[in-house]
CSV table of C-alpha atoms in Angstrom, one decimal:
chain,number,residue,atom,x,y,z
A,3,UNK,CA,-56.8,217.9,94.0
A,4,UNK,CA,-56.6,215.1,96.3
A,5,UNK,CA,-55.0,211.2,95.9
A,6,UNK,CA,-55.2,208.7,98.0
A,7,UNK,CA,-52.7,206.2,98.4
A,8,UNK,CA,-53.9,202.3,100.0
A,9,UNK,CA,-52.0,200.0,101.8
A,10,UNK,CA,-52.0,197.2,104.1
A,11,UNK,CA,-53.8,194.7,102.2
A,12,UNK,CA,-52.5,191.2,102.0
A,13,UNK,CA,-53.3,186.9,102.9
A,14,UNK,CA,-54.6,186.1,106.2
A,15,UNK,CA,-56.6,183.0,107.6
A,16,UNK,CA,-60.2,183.3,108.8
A,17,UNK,CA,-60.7,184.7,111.8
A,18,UNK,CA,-57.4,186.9,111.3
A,19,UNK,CA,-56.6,190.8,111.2
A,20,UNK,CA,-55.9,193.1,109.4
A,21,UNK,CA,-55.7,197.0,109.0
A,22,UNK,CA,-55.5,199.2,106.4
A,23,UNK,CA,-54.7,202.7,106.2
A,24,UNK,CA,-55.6,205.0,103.2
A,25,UNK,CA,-52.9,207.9,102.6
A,26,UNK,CA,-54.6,211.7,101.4
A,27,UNK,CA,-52.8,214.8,100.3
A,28,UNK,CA,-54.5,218.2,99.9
A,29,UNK,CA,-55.1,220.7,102.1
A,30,UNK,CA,-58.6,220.4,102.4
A,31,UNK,CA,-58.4,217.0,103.7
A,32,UNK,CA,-59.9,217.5,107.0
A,33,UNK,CA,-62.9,218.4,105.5
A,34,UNK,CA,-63.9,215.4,103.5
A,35,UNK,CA,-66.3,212.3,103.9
A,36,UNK,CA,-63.7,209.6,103.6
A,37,UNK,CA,-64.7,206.1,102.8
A,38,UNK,CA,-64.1,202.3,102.2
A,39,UNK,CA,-65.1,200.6,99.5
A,40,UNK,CA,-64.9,197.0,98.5
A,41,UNK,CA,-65.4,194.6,95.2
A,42,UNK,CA,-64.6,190.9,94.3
A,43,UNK,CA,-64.9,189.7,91.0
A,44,UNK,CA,-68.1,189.5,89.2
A,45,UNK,CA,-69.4,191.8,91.9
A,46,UNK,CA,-70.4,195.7,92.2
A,47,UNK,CA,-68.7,197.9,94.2
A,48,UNK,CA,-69.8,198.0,97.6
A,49,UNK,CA,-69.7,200.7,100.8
A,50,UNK,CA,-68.1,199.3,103.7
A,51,UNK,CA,-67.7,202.1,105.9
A,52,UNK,CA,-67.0,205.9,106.0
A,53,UNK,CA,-66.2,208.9,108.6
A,54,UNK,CA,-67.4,212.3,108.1
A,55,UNK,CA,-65.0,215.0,109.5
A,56,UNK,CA,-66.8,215.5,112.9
A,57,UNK,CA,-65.3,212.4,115.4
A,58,UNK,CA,-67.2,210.2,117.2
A,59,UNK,CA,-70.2,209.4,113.7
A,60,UNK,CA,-69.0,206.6,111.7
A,61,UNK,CA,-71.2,204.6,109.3
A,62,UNK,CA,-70.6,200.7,108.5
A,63,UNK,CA,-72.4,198.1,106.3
A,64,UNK,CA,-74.6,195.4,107.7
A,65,UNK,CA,-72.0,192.9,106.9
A,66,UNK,CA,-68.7,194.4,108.8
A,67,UNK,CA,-70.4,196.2,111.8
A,68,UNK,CA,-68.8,194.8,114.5
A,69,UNK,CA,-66.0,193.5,113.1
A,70,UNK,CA,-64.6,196.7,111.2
A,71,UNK,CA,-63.5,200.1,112.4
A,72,UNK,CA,-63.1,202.9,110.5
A,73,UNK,CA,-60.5,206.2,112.2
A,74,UNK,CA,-59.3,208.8,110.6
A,75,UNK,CA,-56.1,210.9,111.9
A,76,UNK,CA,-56.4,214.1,110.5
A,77,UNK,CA,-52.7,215.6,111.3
A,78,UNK,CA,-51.4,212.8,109.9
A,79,UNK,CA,-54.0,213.0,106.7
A,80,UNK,CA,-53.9,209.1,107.3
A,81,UNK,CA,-57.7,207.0,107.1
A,82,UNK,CA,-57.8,203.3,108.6
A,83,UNK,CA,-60.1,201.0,108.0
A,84,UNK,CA,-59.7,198.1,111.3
A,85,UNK,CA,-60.7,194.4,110.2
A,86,UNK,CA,-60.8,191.8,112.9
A,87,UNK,CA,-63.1,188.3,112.5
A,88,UNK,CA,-62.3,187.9,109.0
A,89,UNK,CA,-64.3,185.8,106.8
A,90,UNK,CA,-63.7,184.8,103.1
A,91,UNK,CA,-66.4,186.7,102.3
A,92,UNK,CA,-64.2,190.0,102.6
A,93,UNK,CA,-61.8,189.1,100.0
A,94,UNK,CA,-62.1,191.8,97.9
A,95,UNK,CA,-60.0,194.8,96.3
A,96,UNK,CA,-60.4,197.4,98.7
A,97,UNK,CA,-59.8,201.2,97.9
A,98,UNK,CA,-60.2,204.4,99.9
A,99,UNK,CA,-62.5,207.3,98.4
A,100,UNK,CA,-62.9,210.6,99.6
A,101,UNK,CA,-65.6,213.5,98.3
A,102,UNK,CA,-65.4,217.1,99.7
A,103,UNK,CA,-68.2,217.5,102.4
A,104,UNK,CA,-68.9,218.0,106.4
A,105,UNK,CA,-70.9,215.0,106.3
A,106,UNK,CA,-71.0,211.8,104.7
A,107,UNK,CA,-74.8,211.6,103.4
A,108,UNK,CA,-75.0,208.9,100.3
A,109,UNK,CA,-71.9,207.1,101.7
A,110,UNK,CA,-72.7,204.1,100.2
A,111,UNK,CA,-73.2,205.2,96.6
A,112,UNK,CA,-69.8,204.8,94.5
A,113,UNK,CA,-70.8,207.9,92.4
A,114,UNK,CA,-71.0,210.3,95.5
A,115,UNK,CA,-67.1,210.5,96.0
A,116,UNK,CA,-65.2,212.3,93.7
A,117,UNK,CA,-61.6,210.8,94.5
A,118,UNK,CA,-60.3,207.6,94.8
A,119,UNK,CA,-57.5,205.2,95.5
A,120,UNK,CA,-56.1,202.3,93.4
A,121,UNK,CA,-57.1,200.1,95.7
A,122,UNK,CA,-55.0,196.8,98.1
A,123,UNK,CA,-56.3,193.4,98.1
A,124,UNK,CA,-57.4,191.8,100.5
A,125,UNK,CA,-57.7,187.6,100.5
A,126,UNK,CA,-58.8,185.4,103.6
A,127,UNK,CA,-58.9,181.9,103.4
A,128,UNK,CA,-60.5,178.9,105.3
């Protein structure tokens, strides 16, 4: 099995930075969909991004393209998620997920990954 392990969550001002990086063990790493997910209070879980184990395809939602990168560094089993032009809309747990595929079809459904992290928080304020 797999476990993923967040970190780099934390308080920042809008218009701040942050960036968090999502820890995997397994061997079989390097051939998974990994993903971000976010959710504040009172709200469903939500896709943010995800990288499928080719480089160069990444996938974001319509409310962090172009202010969020997703990486991945396979040798160091490590997935980062960028955040630059934070709102206070993005505060919001955020956790890591990963499923066992080439691809990343149905990213943004919380039911297609099979593994998850315990999530970091992540607060910006006006």
């Amino acid at each position: 099995q797999v476990q993923l392990v967040e970190s780099g969550g934390g308080s920042v001002q809008a218009g701040g930075s942050l960036r968090l990086s999502c820890a995997a063990s397994g061997y079989t790493y390097s051939s998974r969909c990994m993903g971000w997910f976010r959710q504040a209070p009172g709200k469903e879980r939500e896709g943010v991004a995800a990288i499928p184990t080719a480089p160069g395809s990444t996938y974001y939602s319509d409310s962090v393209k172009g202010r969020f990168t997703i990486s991945r560094d396979n040798a160091k089993n490590t997935v980062y998620l960028q955040m630059n032009s934070l709102k206070p809309e993005d505060t919001a747990m955020y956790y890591c997920a990963a499923v066992l595929t080439w691809s990343c079809i149905d990213w943004q459904e919380r039911d297609y990954f099979k593994h998850w992290g315990q999530g970091t928080q992540v607060t910006v304020s006006s």
